[in-house]
Short mmCIF file of C-alpha atoms in Angstrom, two decimals:
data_model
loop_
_atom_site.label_atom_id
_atom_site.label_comp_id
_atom_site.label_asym_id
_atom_site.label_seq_id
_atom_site.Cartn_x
_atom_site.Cartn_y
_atom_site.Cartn_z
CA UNK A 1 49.26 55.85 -7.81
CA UNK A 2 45.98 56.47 -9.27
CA UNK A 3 45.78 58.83 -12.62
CA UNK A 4 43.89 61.15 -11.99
CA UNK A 5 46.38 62.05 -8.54
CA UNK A 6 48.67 64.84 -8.62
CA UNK A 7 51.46 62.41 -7.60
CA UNK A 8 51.27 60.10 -10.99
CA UNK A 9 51.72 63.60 -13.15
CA UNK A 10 55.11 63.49 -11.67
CA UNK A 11 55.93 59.83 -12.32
CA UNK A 12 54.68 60.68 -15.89
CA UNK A 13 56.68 63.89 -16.08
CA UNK A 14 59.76 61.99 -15.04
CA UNK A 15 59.25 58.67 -16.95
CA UNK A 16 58.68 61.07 -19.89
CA UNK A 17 61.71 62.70 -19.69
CA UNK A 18 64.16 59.80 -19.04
CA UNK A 19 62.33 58.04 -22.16
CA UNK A 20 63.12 60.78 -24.34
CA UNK A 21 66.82 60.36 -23.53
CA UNK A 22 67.10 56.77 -24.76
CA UNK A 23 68.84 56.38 -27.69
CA UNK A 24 68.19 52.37 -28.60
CA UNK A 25 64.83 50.52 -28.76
CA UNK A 26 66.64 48.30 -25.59
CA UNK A 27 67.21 51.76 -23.50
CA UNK A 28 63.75 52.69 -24.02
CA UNK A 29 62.13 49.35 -23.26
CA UNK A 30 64.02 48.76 -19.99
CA UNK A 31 63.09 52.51 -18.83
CA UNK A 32 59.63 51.78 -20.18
CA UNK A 33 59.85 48.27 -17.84
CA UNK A 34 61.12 49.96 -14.99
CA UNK A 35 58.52 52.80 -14.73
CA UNK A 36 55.83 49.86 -15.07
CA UNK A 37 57.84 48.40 -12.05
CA UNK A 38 57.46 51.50 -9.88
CA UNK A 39 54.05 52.42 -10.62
CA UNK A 40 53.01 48.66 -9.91
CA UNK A 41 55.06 48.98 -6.43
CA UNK A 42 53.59 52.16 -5.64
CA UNK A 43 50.63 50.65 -4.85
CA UNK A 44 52.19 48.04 -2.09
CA UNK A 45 55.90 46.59 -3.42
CA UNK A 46 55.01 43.44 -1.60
CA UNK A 47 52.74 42.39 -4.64
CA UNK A 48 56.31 42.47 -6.49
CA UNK A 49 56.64 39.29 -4.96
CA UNK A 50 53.86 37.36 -6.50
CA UNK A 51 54.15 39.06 -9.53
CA UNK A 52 58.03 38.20 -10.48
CA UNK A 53 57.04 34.89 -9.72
CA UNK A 54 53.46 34.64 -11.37
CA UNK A 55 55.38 36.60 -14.77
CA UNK A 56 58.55 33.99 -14.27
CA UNK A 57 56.98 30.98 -14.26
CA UNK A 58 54.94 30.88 -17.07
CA UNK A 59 57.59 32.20 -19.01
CA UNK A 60 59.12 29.45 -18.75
CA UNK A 61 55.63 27.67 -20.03
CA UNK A 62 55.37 29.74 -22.53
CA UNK A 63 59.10 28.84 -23.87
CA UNK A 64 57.99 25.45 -23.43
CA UNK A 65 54.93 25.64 -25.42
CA UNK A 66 56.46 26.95 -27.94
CA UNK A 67 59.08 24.49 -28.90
CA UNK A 68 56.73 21.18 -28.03
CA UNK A 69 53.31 23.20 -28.68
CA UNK A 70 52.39 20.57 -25.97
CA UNK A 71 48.84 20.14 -24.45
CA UNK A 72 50.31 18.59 -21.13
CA UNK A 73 52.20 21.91 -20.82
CA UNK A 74 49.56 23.75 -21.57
CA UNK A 75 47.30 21.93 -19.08
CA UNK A 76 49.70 22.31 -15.98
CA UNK A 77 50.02 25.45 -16.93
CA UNK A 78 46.49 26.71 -16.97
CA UNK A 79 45.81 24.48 -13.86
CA UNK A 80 48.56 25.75 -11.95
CA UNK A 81 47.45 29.71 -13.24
CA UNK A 82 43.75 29.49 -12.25
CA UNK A 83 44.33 27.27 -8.39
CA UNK A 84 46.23 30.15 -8.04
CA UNK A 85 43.74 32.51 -9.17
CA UNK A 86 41.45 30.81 -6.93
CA UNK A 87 42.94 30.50 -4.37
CA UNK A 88 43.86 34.21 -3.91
CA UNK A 89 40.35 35.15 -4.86
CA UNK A 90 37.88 32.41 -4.13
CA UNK A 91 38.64 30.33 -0.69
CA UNK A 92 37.32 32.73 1.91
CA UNK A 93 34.24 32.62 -0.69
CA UNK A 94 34.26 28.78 -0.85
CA UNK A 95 34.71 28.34 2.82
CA UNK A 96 32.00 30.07 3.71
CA UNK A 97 29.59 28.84 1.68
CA UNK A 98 30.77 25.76 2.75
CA UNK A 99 30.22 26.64 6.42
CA UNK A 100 26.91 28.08 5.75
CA UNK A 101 25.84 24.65 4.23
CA UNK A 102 27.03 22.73 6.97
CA UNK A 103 25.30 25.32 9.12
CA UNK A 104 21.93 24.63 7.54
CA UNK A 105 22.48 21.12 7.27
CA UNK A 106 22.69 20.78 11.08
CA UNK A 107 26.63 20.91 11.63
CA UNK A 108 28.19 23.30 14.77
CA UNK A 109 30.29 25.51 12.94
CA UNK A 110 30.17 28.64 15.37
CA UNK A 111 34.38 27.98 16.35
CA UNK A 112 35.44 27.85 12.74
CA UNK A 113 36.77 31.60 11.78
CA UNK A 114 37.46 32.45 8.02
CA UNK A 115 38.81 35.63 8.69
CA UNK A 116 42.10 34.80 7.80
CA UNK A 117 41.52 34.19 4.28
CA UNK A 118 39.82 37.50 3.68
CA UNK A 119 43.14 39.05 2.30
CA UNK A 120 43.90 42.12 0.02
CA UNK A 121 43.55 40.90 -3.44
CA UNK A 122 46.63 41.80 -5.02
CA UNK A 123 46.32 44.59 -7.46
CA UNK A 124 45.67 43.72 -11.10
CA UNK A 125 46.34 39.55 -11.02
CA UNK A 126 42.87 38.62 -13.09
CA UNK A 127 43.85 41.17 -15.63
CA UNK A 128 48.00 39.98 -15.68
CA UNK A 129 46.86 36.31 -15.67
CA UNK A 130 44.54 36.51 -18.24
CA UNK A 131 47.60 38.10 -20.28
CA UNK A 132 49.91 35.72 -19.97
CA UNK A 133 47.18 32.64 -20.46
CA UNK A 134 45.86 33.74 -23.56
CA UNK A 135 49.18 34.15 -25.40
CA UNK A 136 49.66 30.02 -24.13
CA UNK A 137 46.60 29.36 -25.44
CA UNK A 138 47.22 30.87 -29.31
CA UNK A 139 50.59 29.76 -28.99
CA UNK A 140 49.12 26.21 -28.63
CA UNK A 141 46.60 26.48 -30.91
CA UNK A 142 49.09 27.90 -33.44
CA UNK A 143 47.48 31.22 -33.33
CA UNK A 144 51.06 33.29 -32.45
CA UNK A 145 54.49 31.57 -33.64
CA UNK A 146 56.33 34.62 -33.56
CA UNK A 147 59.41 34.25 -30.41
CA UNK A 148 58.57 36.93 -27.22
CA UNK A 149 61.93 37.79 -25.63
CA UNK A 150 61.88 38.11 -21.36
CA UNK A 151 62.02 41.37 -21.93
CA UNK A 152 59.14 41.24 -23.95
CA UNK A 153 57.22 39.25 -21.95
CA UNK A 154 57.36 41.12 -18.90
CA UNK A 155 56.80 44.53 -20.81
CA UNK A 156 53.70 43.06 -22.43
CA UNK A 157 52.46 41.97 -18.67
CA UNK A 158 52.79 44.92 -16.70
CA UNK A 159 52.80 47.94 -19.53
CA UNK A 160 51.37 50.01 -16.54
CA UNK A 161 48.66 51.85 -18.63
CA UNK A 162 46.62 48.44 -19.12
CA UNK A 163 48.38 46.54 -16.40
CA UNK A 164 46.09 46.88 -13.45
CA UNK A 165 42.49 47.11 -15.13
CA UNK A 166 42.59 46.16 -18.96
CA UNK A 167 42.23 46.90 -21.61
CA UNK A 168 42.83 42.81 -21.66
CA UNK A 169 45.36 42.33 -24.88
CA UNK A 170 46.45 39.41 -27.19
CA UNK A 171 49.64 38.99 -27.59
CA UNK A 172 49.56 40.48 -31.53
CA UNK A 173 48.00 43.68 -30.16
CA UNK A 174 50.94 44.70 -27.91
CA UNK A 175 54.14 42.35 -28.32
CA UNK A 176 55.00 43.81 -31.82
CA UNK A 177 54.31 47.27 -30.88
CA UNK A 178 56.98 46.81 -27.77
CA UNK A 179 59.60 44.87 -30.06
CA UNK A 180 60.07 48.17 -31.78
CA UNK A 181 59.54 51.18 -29.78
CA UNK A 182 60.43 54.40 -31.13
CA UNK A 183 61.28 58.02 -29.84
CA UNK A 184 58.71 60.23 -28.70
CA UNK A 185 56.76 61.90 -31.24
CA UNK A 186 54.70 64.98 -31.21
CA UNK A 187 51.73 63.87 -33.27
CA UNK A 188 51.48 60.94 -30.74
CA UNK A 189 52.06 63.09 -27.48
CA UNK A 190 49.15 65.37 -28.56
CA UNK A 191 46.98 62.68 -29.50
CA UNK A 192 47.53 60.67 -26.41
CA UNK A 193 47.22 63.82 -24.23
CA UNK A 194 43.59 64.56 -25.61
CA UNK A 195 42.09 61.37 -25.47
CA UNK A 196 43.97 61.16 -21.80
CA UNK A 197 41.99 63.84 -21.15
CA UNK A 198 38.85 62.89 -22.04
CA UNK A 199 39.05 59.84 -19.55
CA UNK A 200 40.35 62.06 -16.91
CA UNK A 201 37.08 64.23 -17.03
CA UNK A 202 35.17 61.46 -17.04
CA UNK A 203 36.62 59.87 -13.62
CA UNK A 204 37.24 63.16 -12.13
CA UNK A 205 33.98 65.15 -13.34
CA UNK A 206 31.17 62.73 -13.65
CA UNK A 207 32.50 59.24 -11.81
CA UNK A 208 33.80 60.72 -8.83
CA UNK A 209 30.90 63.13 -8.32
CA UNK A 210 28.41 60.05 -8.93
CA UNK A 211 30.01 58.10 -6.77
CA UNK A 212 29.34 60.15 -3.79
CA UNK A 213 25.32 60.30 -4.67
CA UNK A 214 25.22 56.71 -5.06
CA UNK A 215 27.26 55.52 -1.68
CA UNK A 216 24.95 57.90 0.10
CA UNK A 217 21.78 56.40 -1.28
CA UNK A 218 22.34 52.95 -1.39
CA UNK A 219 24.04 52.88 1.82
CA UNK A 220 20.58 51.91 3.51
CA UNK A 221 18.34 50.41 0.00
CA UNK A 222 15.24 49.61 2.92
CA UNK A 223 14.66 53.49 3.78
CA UNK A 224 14.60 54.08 -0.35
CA UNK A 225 11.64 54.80 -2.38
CA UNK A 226 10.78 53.67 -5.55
CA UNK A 227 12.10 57.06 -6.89
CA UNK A 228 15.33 56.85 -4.80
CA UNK A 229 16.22 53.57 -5.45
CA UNK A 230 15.83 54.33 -9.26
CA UNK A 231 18.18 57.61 -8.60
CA UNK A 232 20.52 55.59 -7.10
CA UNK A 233 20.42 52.78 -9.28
CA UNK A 234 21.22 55.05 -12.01
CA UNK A 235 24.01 57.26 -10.23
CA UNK A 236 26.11 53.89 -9.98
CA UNK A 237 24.85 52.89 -13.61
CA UNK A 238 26.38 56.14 -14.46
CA UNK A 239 29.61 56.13 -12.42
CA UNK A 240 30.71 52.81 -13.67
CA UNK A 241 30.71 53.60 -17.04
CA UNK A 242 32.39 57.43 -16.46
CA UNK A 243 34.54 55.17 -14.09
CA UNK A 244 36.02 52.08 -15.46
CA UNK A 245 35.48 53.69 -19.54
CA UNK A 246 37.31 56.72 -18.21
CA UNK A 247 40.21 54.66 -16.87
CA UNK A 248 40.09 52.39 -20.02
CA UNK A 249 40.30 55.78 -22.12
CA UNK A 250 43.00 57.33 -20.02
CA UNK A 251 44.91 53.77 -20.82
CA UNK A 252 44.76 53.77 -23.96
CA UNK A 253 46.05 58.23 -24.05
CA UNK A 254 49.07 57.01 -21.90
CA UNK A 255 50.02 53.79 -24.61
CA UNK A 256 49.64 56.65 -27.37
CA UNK A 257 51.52 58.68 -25.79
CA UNK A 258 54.93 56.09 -26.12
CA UNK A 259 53.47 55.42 -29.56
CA UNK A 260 51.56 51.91 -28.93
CA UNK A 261 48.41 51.96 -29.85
CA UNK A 262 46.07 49.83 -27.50
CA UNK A 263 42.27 48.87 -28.78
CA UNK A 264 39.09 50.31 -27.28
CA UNK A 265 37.21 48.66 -24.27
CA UNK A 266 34.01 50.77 -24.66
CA UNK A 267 31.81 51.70 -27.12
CA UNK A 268 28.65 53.73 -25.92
CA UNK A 269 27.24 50.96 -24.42
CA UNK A 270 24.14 52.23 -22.83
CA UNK A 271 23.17 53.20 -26.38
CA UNK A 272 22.51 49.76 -26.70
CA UNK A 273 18.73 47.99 -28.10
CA UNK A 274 19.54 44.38 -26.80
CA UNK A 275 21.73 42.32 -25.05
CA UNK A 276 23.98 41.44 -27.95
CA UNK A 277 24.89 44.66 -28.64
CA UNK A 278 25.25 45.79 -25.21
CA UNK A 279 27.97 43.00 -24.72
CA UNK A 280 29.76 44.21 -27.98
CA UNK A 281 30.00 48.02 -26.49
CA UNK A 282 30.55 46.84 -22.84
CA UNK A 283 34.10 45.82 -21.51
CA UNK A 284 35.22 44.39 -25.56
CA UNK A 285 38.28 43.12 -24.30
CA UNK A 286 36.82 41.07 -21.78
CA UNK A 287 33.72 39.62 -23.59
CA UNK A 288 36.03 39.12 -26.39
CA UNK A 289 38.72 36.95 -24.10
CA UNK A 290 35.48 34.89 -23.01
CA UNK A 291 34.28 34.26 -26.55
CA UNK A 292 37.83 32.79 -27.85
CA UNK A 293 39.09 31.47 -25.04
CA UNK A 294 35.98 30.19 -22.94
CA UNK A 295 33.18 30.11 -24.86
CA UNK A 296 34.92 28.67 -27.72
CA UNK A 297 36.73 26.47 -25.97
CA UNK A 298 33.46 24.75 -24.44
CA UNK A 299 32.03 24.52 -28.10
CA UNK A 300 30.77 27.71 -29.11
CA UNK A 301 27.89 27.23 -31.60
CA UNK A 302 29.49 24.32 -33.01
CA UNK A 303 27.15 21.37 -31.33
CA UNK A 304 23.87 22.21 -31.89
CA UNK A 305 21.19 25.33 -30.33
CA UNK A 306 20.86 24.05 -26.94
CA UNK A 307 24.38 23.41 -26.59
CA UNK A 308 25.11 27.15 -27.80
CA UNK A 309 22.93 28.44 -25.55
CA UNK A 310 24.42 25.92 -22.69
CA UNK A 311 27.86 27.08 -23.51
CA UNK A 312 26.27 31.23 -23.58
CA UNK A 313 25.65 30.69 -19.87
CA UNK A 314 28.43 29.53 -18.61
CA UNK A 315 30.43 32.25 -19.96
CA UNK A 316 28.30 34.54 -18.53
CA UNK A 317 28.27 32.87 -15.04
CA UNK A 318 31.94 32.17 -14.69
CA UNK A 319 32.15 35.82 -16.28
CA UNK A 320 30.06 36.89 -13.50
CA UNK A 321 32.16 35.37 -10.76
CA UNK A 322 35.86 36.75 -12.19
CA UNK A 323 34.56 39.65 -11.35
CA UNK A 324 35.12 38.94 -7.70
CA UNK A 325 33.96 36.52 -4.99
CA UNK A 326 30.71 36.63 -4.34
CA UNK A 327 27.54 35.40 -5.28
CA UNK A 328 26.00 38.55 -6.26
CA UNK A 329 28.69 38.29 -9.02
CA UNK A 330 27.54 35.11 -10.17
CA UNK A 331 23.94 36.55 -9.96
CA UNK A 332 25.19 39.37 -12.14
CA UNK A 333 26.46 36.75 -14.44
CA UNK A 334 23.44 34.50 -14.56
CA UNK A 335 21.03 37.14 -15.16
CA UNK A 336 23.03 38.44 -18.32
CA UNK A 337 23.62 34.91 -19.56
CA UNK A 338 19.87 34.46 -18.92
CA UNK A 339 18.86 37.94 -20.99
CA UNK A 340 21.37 36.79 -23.97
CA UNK A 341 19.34 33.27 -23.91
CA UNK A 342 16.38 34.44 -23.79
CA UNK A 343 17.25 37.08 -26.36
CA UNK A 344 18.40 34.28 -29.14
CA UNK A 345 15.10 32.17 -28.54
CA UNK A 346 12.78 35.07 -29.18
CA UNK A 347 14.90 37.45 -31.99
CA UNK A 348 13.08 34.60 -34.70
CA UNK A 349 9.79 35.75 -33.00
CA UNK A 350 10.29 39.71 -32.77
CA UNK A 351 8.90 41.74 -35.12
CA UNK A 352 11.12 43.95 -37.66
CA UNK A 353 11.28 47.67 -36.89
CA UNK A 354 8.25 49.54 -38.99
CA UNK A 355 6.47 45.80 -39.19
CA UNK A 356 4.72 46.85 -35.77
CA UNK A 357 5.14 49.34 -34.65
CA UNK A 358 7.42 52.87 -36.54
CA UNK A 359 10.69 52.20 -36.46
CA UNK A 360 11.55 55.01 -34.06
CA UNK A 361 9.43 54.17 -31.38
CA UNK A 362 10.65 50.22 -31.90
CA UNK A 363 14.57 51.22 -31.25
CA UNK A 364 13.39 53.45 -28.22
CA UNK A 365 11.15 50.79 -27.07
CA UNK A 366 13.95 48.47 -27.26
CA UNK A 367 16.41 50.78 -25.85
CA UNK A 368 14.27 51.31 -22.83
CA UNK A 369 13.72 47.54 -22.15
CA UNK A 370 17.49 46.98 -22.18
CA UNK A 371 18.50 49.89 -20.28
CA UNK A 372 15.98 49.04 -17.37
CA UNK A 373 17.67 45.19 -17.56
CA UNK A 374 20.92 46.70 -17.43
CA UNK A 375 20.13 49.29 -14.95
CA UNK A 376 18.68 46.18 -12.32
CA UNK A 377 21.65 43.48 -13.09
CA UNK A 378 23.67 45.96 -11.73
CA UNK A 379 22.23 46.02 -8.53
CA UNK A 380 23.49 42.73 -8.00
CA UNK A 381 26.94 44.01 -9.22
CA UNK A 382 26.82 46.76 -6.54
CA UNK A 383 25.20 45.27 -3.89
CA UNK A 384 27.67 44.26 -0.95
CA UNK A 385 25.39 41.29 0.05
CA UNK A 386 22.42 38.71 -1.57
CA UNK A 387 20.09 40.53 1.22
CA UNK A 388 20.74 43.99 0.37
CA UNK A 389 20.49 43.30 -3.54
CA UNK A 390 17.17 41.83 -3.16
CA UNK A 391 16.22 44.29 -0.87
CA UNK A 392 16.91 47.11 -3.28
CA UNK A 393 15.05 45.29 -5.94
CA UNK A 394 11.84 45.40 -4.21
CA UNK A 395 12.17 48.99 -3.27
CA UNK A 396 13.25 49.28 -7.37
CA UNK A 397 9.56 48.01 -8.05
CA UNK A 398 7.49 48.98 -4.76
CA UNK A 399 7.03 45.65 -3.85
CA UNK A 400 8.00 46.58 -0.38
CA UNK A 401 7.52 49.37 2.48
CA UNK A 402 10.44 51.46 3.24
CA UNK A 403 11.52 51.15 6.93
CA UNK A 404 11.89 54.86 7.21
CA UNK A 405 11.27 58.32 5.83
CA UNK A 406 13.46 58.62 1.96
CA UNK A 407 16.16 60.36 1.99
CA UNK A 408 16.06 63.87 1.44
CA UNK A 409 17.88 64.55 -2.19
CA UNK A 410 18.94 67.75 -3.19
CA UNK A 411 18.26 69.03 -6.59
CA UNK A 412 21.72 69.23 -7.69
CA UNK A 413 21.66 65.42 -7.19
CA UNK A 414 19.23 65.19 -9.98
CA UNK A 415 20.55 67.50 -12.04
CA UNK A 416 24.09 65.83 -12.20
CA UNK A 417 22.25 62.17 -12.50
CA UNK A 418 20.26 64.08 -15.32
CA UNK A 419 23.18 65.33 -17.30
CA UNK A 420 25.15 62.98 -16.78
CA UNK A 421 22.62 60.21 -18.16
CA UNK A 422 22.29 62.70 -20.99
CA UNK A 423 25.77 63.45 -21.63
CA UNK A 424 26.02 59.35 -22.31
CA UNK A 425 23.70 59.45 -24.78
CA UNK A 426 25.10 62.41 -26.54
CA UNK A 427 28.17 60.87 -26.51
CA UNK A 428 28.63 59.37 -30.04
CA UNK A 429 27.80 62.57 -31.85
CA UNK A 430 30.36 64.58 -29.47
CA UNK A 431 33.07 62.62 -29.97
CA UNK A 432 32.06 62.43 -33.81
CA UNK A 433 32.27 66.26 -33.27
CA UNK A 434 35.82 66.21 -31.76
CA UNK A 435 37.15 64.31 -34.06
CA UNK A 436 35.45 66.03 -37.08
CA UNK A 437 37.52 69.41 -35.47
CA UNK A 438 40.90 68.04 -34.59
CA UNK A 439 42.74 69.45 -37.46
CA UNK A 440 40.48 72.46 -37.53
CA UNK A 441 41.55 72.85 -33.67
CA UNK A 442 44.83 72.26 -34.30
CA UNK A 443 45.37 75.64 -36.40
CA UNK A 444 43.83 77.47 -33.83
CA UNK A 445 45.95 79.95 -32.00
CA UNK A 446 48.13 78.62 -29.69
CA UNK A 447 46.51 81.47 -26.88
CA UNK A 448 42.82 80.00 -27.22
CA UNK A 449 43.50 76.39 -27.01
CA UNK A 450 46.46 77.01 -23.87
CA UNK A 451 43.21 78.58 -22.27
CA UNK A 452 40.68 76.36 -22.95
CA UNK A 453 43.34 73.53 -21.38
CA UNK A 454 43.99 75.77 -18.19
CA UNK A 455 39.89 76.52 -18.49
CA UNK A 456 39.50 72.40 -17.99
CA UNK A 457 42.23 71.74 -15.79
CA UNK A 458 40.17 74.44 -13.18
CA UNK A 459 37.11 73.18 -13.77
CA UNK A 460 38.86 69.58 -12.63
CA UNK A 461 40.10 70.86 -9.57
CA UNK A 462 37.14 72.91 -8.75
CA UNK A 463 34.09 70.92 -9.56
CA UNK A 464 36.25 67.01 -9.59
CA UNK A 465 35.21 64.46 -7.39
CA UNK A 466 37.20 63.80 -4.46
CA UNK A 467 39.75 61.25 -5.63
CA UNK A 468 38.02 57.82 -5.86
CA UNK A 469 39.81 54.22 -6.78
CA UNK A 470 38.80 52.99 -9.82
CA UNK A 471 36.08 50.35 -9.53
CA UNK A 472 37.90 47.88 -11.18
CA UNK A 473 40.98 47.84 -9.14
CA UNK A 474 39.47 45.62 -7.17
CA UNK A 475 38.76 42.77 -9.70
#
């Protein structure tokens, strides 16, 4: 089930109504578990399987840590977690790069097939794993001492709003919250609804819609002009954010909705005037499980300025490469470790805004440098192979002939890219708007705001997207 389907309104509808008839904090967490269940089996019930087991097992580490607080424990049990991890996501990747080495070192490998390990990545297990690891690693460090039940624990790991693509919790953010679950409550319904809502225009409206321009166009990057490649470059800038801030939004609605509150994973990123701040907007969660439990862990700042910035790029590189298995996703990871580097060696040397140049045109200056950065990393991020990213670079910058005549693009192509690239940056003030006008919207009569909801539901089914799955399903 996907949330913006017609088929999950009915699981909702249903899991709704059964919730509402518990009577005992224990009633409404096992209904709460067993809706997670089914919505996680919906997508193929044998990734039950690994899951039970995966969620299981390092239960039993976790019990174990936290009696003995034990750093052989907690070493099996991140080894065991991540050969796992790697193995499910990374052999086919490591085997053929190891093939294509022997390859160019002179070795027959033409009767070796890797096929077989190209398998389905099961739904959700970077997001579940990095759950359950970082709740080892606090308890180690004696960050969390307070006791999580089974129940607990498997409620915290597949919560099905944030189970399959984030937001990426700590244990204090969600254990409490589903150690005391409470009735349904109106103020929370209506507040979860809206900001549902708002996520579910995004994926349906803009990131479904986007998605179609920029399959089409970057299909074939070597028959793209420079102007082309830019339009598509942006259309997939575009529909990941609508796409994966959408689903992160619709996440969070769905948590409010049971009353747990779950934190934000985007903040107008591609408002953003360096690389800093774009990784403080962009995915929080996740760049803030790198920084405590990665980049930390290798040091942080805490040895010196080369070692920082040492430690800053391998963050950013292994970040790269959780994204999937590939080496455009190291790439992708490099080059934004790279940009951050760079970034801390020259912010001593840049000048203040209104030193230079007027403080306005700094910050849009600045804007515009990052935004072109972001706009080509993700290239790398989209790109299906090392050939086609590079090739859609050099079409980016006109440092190649197209093989062919550009694509013809029809106006409303632009004009979507164009608002939707506008509605992004107009984004803070509306939702400063919205929330400026809750209460005010609240008292108004129940007639006008039942049509202004039918008025967007239409508009979803009329002008939405045709039902797309969520980019980062698949990481």
């Amino acid at each position: 089930m996907i949330f913006s389907q017609p088929v999950f309104f009915v699981f909702l509808a249903v899991l709704l109504l059964l919730y509402s008839l518990c009577r005992s904090q224990s009633e409404r967490a096992a209904t709460l578990l067993a809706g997670s269940l089914l919505f996680y089996a919906s997508w193929k019930p044998a990734y039950l399987i690994l899951l039970v087991l995966s969620v299981s097992a390092n239960y039993l580490f976790y019990s174990a840590l936290s009696r003995t607080r034990s750093r052989r424990t907690l070493v099996v049990a991140l080894t065991l977690n991540l050969a796992l991890l790697g193995v499910i996501k990374y052999l086919g990747m490591l085997l053929d790069t190891a093939i294509a080495a022997a390859g160019l070192a002179g070795a027959d490998m033409s009767g070796i097939d890797t096929r077989w390990t190209h398998w389905a990545l099961p739904l959700g297990i970077s997001f579940y794993t990095f759950h359950m690891l970082s709740v080892m690693i606090d308890v180690y460090r004696g960050e969390w001492t307070t006791r999580i039940s089974f129940r607990a624990w498997w409620l915290y790991v597949s919560f099905f709003p944030h189970m399959v693509a984030g937001p990426i919790l700590r244990a204090s953010e969600l254990v409490e919250q589903l150690e005391r679950l409470q009735p349904l409550q109106a103020r929370d319904l209506k507040l979860g609804a809206l900001i549902f809502m708002g996520g579910l225009i995004k994926k349906v409206l803009f990131a479904d819609n986007l998605a179609g321009v920029a399959d089409d166009l970057l299909a074939h990057p070597e028959r793209l002009d420079s102007a082309t490649a830019w339009l598509g470059v942006t259309a997939f800038s575009l529909q990941i954010y609508f796409d994966f801030s959408g689903y992160s939004e619709m996440a969070i609605g769905l948590a409010r909705v049971f009353g747990i509150t779950l934190p934000r994973n985007f903040l107008y990123p591609y408002v953003s005037r360096n690389p800093q701040e774009f990784w403080q907007r962009w995915h929080i969660t996740l760049s803030r499980w790198l920084r405590d439990y990665l980049y930390v862990s290798l040091g942080g700042n805490r040895a010196g300025h080369a070692r920082t910035l040492v430690n800053l790029m391998i963050t950013m590189v292994l970040g790269g490469l959780w994204h999937g298995a590939a080496w455009t996703f190291v790439i992708w990871g490099a080059l934004h470790g790279s940009w951050l580097v760079l970034h801390r060696l020259l912010r001593p040397w840049l000048p203040a805004p209104g030193a230079a140049l007027p403080a306005a045109l700094y910050a849009a200056l600045s804007w515009a440098v990052s935004m072109i950065i972001v706009w080509v990393t993700w290239v790398f991020f989209r790109a299906p192979d090392l050939d086609a990213a590079l090739t859609l670079c050099s079409r980016l910058f006109g440092l190649s002939a197209a093989t062919g005549p550009a694509p013809a693009v029809r106006s409303f192509v632009w004009s979507l890219t164009a608002l939707s690239m506008v509605l992004v940056l107009l984004e803070p003030r509306l939702v400063g708007f919205a929330a400026r006008s809750t209460e005010r919207w609240s008292r108004t009569p129940a007639l006008l705001r039942g049509s202004v909801y039918a008025a967007c539901v239409l508009a979803l089914v009329v002008f939405g997207g045709s039902t797309q799955r969520f980019i980062y399903f698949d990481f």
